[in-house]
PDB file of C-alpha atoms and ligand atoms in Angstrom:
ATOM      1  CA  UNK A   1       0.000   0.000   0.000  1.00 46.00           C
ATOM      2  CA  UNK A   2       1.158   3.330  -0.933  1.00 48.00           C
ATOM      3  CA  UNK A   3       2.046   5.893   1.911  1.00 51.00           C
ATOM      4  CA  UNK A   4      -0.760   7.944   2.664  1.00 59.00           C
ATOM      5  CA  UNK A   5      -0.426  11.276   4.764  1.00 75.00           C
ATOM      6  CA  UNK A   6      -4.368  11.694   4.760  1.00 90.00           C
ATOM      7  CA  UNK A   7      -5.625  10.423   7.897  1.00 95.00           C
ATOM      8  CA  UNK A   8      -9.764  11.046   7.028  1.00 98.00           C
ATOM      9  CA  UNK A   9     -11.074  11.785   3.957  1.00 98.00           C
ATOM     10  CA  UNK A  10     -14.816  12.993   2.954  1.00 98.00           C
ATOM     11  CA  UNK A  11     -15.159  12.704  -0.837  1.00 98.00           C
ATOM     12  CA  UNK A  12     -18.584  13.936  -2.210  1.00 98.00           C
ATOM     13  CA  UNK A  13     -20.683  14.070   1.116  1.00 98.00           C
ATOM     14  CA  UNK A  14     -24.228  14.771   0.545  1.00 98.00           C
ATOM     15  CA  UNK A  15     -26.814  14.811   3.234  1.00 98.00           C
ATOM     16  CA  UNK A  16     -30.750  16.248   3.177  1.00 97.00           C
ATOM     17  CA  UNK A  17     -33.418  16.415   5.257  1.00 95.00           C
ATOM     18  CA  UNK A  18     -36.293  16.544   2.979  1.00 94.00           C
ATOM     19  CA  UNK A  19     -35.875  19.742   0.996  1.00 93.00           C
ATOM     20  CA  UNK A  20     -33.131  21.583   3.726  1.00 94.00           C
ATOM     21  CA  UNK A  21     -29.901  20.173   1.982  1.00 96.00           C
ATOM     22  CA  UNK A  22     -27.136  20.396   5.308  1.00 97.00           C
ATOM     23  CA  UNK A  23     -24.433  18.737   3.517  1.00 98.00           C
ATOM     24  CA  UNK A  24     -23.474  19.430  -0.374  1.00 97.00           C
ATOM     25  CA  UNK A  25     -21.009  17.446  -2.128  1.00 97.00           C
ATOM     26  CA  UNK A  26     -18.083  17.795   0.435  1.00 98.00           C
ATOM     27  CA  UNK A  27     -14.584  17.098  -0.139  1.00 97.00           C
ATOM     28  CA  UNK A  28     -12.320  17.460   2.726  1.00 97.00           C
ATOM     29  CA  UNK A  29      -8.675  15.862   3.610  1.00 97.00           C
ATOM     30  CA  UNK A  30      -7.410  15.898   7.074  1.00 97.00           C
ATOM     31  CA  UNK A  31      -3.612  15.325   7.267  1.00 95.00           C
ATOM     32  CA  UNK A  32      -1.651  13.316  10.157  1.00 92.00           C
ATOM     33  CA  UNK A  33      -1.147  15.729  13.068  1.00 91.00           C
ATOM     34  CA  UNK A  34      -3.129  18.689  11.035  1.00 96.00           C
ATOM     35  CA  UNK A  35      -5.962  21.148  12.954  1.00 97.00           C
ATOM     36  CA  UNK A  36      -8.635  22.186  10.659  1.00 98.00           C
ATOM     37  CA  UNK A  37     -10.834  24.967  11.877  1.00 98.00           C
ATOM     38  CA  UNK A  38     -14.915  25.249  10.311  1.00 98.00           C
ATOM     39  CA  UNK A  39     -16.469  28.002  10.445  1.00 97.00           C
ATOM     40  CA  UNK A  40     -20.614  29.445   9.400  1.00 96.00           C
ATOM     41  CA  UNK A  41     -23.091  30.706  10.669  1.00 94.00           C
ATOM     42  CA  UNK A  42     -25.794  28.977  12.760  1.00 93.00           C
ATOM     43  CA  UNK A  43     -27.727  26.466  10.438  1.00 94.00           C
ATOM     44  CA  UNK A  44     -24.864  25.882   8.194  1.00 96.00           C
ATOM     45  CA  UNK A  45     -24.312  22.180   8.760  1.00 97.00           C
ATOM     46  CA  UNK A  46     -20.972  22.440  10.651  1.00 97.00           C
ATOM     47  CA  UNK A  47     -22.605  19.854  13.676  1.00 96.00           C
ATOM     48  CA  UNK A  48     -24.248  18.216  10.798  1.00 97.00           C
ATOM     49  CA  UNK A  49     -20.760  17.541   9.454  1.00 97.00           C
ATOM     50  CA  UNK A  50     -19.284  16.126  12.987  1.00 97.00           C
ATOM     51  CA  UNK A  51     -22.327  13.850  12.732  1.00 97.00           C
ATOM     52  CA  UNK A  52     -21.582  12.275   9.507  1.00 98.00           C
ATOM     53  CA  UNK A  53     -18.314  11.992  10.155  1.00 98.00           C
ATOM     54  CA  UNK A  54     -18.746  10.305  13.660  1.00 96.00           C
ATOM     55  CA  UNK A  55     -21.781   7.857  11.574  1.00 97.00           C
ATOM     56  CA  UNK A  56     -24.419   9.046  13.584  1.00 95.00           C
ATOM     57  CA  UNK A  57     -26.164  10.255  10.696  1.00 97.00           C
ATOM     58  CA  UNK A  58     -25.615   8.344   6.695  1.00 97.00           C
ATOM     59  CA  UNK A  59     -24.674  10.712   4.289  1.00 98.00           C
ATOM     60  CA  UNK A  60     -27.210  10.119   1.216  1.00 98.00           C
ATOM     61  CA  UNK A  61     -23.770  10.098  -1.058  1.00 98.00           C
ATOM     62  CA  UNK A  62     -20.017  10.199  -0.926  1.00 98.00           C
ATOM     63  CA  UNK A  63     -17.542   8.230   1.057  1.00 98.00           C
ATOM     64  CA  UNK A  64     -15.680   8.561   4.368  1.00 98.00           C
ATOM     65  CA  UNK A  65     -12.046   7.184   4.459  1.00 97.00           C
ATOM     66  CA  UNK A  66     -10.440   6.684   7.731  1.00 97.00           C
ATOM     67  CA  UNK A  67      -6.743   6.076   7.439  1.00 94.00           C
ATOM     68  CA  UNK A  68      -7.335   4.515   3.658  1.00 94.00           C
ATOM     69  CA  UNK A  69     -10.253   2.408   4.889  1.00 95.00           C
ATOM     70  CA  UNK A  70     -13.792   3.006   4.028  1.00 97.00           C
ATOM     71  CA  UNK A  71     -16.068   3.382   7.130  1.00 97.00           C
ATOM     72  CA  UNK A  72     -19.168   4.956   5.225  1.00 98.00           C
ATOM     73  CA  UNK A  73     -20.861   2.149   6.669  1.00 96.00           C
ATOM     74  CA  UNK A  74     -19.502   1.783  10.135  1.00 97.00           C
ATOM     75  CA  UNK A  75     -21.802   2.192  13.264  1.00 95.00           C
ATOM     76  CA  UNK A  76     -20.226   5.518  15.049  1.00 93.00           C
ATOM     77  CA  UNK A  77     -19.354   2.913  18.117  1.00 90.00           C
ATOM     78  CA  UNK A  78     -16.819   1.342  15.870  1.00 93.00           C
ATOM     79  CA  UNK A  79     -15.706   4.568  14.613  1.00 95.00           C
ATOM     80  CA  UNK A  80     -14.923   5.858  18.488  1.00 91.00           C
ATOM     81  CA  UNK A  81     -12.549   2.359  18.671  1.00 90.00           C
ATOM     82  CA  UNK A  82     -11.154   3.417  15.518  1.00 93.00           C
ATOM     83  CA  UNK A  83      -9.769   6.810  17.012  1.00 93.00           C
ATOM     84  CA  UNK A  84     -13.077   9.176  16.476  1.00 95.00           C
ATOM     85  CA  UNK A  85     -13.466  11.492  19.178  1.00 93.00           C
ATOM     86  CA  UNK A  86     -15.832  14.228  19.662  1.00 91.00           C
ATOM     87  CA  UNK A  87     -17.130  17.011  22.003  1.00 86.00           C
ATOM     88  CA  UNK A  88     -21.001  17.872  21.553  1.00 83.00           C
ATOM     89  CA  UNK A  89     -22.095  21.633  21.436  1.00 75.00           C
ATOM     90  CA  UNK A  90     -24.376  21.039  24.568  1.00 75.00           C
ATOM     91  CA  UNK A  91     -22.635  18.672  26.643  1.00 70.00           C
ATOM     92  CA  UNK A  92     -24.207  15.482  27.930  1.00 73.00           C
ATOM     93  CA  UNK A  93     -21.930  14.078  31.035  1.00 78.00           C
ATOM     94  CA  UNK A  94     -23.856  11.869  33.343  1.00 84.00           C
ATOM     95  CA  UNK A  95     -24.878  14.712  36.148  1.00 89.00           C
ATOM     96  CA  UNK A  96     -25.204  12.027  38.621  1.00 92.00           C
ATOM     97  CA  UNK A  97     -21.824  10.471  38.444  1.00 95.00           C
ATOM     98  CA  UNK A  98     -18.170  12.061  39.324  1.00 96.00           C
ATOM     99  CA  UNK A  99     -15.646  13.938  36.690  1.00 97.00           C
ATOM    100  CA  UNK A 100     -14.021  11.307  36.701  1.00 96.00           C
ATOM    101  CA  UNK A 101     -16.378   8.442  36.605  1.00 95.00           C
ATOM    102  CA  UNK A 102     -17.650  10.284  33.141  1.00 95.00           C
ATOM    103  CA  UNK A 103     -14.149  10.006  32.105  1.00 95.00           C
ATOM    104  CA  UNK A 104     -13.626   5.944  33.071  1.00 94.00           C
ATOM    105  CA  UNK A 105     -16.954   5.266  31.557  1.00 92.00           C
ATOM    106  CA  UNK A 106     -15.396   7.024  27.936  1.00 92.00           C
ATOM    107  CA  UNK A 107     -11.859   4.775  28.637  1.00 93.00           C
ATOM    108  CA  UNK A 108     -13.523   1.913  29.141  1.00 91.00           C
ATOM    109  CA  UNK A 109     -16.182   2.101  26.607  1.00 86.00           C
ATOM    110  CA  UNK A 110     -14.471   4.315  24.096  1.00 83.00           C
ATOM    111  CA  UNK A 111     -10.720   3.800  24.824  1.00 82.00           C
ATOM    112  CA  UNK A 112     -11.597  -0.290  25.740  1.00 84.00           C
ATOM    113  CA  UNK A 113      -8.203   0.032  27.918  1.00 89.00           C
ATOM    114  CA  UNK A 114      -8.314  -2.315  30.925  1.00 92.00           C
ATOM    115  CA  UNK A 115      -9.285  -1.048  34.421  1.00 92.00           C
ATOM    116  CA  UNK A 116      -6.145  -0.162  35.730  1.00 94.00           C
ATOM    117  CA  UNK A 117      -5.171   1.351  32.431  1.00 94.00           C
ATOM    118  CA  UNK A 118      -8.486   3.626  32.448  1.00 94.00           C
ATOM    119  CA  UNK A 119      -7.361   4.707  35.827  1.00 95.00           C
ATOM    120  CA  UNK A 120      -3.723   6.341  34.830  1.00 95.00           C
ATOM    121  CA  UNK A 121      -5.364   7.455  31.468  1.00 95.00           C
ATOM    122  CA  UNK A 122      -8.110   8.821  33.522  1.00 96.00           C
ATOM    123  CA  UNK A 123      -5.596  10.822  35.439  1.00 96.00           C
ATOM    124  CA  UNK A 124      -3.756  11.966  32.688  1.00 95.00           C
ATOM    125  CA  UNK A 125      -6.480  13.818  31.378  1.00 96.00           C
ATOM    126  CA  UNK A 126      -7.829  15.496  34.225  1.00 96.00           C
ATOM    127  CA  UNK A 127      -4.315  16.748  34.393  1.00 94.00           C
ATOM    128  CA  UNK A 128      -4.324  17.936  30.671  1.00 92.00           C
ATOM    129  CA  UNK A 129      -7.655  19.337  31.077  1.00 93.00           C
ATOM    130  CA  UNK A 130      -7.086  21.464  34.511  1.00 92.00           C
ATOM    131  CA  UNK A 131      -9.903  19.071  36.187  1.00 95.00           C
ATOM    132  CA  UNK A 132      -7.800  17.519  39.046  1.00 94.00           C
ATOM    133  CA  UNK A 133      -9.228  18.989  41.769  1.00 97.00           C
ATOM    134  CA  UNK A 134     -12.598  18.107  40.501  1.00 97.00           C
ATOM    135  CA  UNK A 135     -12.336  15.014  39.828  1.00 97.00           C
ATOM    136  CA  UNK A 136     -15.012  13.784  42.400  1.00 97.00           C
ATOM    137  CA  UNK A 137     -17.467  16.506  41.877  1.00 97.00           C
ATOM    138  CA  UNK A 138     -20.389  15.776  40.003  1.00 97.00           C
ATOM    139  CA  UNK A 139     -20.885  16.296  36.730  1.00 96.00           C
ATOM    140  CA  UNK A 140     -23.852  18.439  37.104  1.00 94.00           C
ATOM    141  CA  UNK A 141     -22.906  20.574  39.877  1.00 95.00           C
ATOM    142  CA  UNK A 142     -19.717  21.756  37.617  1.00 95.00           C
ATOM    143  CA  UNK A 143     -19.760  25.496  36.191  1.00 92.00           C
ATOM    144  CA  UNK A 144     -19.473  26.103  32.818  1.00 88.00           C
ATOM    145  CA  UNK A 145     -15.440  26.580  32.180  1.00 87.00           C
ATOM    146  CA  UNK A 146     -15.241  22.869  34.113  1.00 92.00           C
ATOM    147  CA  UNK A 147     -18.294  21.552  31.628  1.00 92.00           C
ATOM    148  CA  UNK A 148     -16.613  22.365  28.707  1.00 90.00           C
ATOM    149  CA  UNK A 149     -13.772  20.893  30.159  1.00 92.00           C
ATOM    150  CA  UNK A 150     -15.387  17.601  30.825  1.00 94.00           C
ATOM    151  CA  UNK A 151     -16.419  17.637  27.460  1.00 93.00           C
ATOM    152  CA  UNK A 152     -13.163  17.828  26.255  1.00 93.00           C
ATOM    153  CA  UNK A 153     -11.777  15.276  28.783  1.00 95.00           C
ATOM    154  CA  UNK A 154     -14.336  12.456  27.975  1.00 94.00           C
ATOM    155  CA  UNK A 155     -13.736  13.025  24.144  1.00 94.00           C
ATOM    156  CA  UNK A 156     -10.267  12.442  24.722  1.00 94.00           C
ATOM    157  CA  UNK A 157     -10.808   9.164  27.199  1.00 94.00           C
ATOM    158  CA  UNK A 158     -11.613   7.501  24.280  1.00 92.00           C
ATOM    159  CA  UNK A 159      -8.392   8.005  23.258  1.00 93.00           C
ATOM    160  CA  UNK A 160      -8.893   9.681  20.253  1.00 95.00           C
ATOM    161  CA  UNK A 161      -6.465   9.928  16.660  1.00 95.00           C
ATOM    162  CA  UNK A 162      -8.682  12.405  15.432  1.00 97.00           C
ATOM    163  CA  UNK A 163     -10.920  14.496  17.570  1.00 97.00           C
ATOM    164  CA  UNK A 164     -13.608  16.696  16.674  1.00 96.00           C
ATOM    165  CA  UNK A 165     -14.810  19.650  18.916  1.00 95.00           C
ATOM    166  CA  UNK A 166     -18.156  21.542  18.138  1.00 94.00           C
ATOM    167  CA  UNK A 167     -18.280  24.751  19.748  1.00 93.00           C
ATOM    168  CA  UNK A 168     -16.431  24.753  22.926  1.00 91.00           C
ATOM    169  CA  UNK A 169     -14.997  28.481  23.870  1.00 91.00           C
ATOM    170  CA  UNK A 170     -18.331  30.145  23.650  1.00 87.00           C
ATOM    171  CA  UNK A 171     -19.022  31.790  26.998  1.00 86.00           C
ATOM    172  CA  UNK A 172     -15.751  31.830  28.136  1.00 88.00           C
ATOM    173  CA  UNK A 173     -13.862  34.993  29.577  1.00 90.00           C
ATOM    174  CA  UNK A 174     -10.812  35.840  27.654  1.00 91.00           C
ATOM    175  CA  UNK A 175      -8.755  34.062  30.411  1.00 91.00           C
ATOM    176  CA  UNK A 176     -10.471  31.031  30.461  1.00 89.00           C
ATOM    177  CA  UNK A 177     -10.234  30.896  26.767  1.00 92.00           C
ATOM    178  CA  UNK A 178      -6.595  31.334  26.725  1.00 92.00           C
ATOM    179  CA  UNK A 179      -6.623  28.652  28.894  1.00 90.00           C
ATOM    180  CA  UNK A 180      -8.615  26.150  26.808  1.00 91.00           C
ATOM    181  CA  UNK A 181      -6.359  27.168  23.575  1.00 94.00           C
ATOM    182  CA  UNK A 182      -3.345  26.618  25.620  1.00 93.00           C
ATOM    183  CA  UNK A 183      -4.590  22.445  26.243  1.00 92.00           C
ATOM    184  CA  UNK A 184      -5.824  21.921  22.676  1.00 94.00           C
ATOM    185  CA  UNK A 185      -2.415  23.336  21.649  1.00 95.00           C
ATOM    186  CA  UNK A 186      -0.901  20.849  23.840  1.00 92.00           C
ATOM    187  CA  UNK A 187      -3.111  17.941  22.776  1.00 93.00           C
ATOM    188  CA  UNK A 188      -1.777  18.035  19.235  1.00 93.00           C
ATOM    189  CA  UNK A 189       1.213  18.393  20.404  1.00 92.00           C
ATOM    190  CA  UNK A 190       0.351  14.397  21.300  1.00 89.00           C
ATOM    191  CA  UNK A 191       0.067  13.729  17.660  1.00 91.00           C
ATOM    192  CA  UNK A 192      -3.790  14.001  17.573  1.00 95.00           C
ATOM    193  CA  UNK A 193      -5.621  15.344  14.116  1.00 97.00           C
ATOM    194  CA  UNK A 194      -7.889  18.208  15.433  1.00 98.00           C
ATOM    195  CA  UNK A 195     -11.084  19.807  13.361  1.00 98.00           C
ATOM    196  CA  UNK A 196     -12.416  22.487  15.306  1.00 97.00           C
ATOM    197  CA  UNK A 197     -15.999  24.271  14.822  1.00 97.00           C
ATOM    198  CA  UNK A 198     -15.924  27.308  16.574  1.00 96.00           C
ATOM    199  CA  UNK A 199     -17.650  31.077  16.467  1.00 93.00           C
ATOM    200  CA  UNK A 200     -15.221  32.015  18.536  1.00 93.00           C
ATOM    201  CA  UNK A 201     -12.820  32.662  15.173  1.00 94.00           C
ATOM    202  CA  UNK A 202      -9.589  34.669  17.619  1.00 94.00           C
ATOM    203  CA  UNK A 203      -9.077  31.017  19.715  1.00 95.00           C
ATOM    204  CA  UNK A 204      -9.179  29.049  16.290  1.00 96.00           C
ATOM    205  CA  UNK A 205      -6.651  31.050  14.428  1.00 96.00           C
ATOM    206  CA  UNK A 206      -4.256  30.631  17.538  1.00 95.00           C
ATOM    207  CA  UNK A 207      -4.745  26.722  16.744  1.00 96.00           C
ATOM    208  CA  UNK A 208      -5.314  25.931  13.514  1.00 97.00           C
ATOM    209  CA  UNK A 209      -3.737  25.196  10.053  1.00 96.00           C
ATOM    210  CA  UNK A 210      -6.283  25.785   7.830  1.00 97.00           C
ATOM    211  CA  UNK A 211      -9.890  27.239   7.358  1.00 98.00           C
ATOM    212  CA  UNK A 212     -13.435  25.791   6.054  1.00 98.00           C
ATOM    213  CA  UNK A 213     -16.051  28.168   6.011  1.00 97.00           C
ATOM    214  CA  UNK A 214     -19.300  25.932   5.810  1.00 97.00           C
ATOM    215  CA  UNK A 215     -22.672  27.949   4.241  1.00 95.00           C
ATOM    216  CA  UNK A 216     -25.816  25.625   3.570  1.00 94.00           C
ATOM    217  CA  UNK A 217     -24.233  22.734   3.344  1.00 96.00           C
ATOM    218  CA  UNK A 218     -21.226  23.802   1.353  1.00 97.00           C
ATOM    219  CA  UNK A 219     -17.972  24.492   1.304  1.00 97.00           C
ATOM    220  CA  UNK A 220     -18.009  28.107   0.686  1.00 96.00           C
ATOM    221  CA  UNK A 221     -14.202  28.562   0.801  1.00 96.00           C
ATOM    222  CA  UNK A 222     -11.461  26.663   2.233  1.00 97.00           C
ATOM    223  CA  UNK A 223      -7.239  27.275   2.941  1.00 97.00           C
ATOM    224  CA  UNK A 224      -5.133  29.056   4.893  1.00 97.00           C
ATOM    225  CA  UNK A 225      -6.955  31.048   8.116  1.00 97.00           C
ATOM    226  CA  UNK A 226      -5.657  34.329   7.124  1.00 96.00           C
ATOM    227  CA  UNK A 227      -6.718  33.915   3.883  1.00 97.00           C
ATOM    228  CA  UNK A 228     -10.163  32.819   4.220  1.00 96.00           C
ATOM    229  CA  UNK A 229     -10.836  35.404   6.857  1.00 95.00           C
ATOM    230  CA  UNK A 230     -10.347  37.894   4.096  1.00 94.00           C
ATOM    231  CA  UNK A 231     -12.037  35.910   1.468  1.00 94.00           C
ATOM    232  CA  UNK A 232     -14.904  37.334  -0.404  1.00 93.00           C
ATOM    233  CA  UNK A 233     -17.117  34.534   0.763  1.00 92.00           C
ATOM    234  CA  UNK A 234     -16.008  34.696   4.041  1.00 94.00           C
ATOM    235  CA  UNK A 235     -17.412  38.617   3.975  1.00 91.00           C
ATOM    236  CA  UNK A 236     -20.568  37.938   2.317  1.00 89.00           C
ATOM    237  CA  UNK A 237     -21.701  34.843   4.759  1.00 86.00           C
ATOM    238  CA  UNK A 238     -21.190  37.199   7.940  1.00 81.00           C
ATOM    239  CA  UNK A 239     -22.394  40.866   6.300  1.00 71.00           C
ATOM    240  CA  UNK A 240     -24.606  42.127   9.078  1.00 52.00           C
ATOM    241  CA  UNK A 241     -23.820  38.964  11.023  1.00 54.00           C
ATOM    242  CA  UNK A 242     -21.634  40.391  14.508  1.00 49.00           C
ATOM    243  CA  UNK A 243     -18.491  38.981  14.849  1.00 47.00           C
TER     244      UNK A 243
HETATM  245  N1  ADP B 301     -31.893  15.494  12.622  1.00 96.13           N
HETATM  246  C1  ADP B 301     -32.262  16.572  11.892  1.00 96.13           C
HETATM  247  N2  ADP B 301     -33.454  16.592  11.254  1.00 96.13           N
HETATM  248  C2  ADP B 301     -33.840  17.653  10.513  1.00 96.13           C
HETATM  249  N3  ADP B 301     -33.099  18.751  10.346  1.00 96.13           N
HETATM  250  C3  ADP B 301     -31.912  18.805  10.956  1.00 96.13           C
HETATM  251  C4  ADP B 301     -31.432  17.724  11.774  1.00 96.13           C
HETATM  252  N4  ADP B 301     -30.207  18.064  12.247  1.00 96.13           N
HETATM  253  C5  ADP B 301     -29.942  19.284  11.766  1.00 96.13           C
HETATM  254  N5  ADP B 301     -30.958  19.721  10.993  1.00 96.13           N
HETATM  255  C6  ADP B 301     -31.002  21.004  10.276  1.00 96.13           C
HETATM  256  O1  ADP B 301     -29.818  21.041   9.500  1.00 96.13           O
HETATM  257  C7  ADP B 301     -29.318  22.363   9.422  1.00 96.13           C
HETATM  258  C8  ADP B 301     -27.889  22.397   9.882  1.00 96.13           C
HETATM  259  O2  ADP B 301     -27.836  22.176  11.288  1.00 96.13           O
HETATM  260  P1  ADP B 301     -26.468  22.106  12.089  1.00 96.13           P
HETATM  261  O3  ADP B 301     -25.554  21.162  11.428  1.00 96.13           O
HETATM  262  O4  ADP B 301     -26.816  21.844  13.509  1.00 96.13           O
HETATM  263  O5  ADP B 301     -25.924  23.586  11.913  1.00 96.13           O
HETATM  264  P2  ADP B 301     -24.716  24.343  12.624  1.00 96.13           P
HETATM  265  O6  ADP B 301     -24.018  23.385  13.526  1.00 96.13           O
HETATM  266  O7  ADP B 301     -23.847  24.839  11.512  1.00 96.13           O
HETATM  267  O8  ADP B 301     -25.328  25.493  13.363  1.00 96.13           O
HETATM  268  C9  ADP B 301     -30.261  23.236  10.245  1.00 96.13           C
HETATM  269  O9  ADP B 301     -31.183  23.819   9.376  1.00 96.13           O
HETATM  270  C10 ADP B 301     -30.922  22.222  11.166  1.00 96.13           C
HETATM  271  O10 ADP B 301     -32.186  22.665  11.554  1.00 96.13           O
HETATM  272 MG1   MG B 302     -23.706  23.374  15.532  1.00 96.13          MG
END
């Protein structure tokens, strides 16, 4: 087999939902050890995209190639084992249990590492994440810097190659966002693929490699941040829309 330094590849993606069309023939290559940032406004199809990537929606067309294999058909469980990780927009830890029973449920489940390996993975994390001290509060009773937090932390007890995060500075102070941009920085130092939705654009450019702006389901523009920030289509999509 021929070296490959794609590590996902969407080829042709096409997704509706009865006459809204959310995903339009998209083509995207993530390289090894490459953030991408996405960017849209609301409605665009940028979660829509994390969910046909992770399989839990079917695109209607186009293929999905994870590390030269075709997973177009994979159930998204399979694709977590196969190094998908992801953050959702509104986070969904288990309020009754303990930071860091969330995160041993996503090592054992996600990760599949024994018990005792779940345990120093476990703690790695909360170190990574800044949740140390918290690791026995519950979920639910956490504030909203240590929620997105979690989020982060149990996408990345799975143990993810590639890890998708939808959304996860908004409502941060400056400080706290600093913060958060300093640990993804430091995750890919780990060697980990990164695509990044995010409104909030200053934290993405101080991450990522290149830039997808997403508009009804299409790739409006793609490349280098700095120069789809000054892209005609990146203008037109947020005229009147406050940055
Ligand atoms: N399961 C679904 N059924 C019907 N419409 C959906 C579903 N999921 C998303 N949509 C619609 O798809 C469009 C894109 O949504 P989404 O991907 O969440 O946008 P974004 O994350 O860019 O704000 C929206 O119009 C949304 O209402
Ligand atoms: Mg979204």
């Amino acid at each position: 087999m021929m070296a490959n330094r794609s590590m996902l590849e969407l080829k042709g993606i096409s997704k509706a939902f009865g006459a809204i069309v959310v995903a339009s023939d998209i083509d995207l290559t993530l390289s090894r050890g490459e953030a991408l940032g996405v960017i849209g406004p609301n409605g665009a199809g940028k979660s829509t995209l994390f969910n046909l990537i992770t399989g839990m929606l079917r695109p209607d067309r186009g293929r999905i190639i994870l590390e030269g294999e075709d997973i177009t058909q994979m159930p998204p469980e399979a694709r977590c084992r196969a190094g998908l990780g992801r953050s959702f927009q509104i986070p969904l830890p288990f309020t009754h249990l303990t930071v860091f029973e969330n995160l041993s449920v996503a090592a054992l489940f996600g990760a599949q590492v024994s018990e005792a390996e779940a345990v120093q993975l476990c703690g790695e994390i909360l170190s990574l994440t800044g949740l140390e001290t918290k690791a026995n509060v519950l979920a639910g009773s956490l504030p909203l810097l240590d929620r997105k937090r979690l989020e982060l932390a149990r996408a990345l007890a799975t143990r993810p190659r590639i890890l998708l995060l939808d959304e996860i500075a908004g409502g941060l102070t400056d400080a706290e966002c600093h913060l958060l941009v300093e640990t993804i920085r430091e995750i890919r130092k780990g060697g980990v693929a990164i695509i990044w939705i995010e409104h909030v654009v200053h934290a993405l450019l101080a991450v990522v490699d290149g830039l997808i702006a997403l508009d009804f389901g299409k790739i409006a523009t793609q490349g280098a941040p700095a120069d789809v920030m000054r892209s005609k289509e990146v203008q037109a999509i947020y005229m009147g829309v406050p940055a």
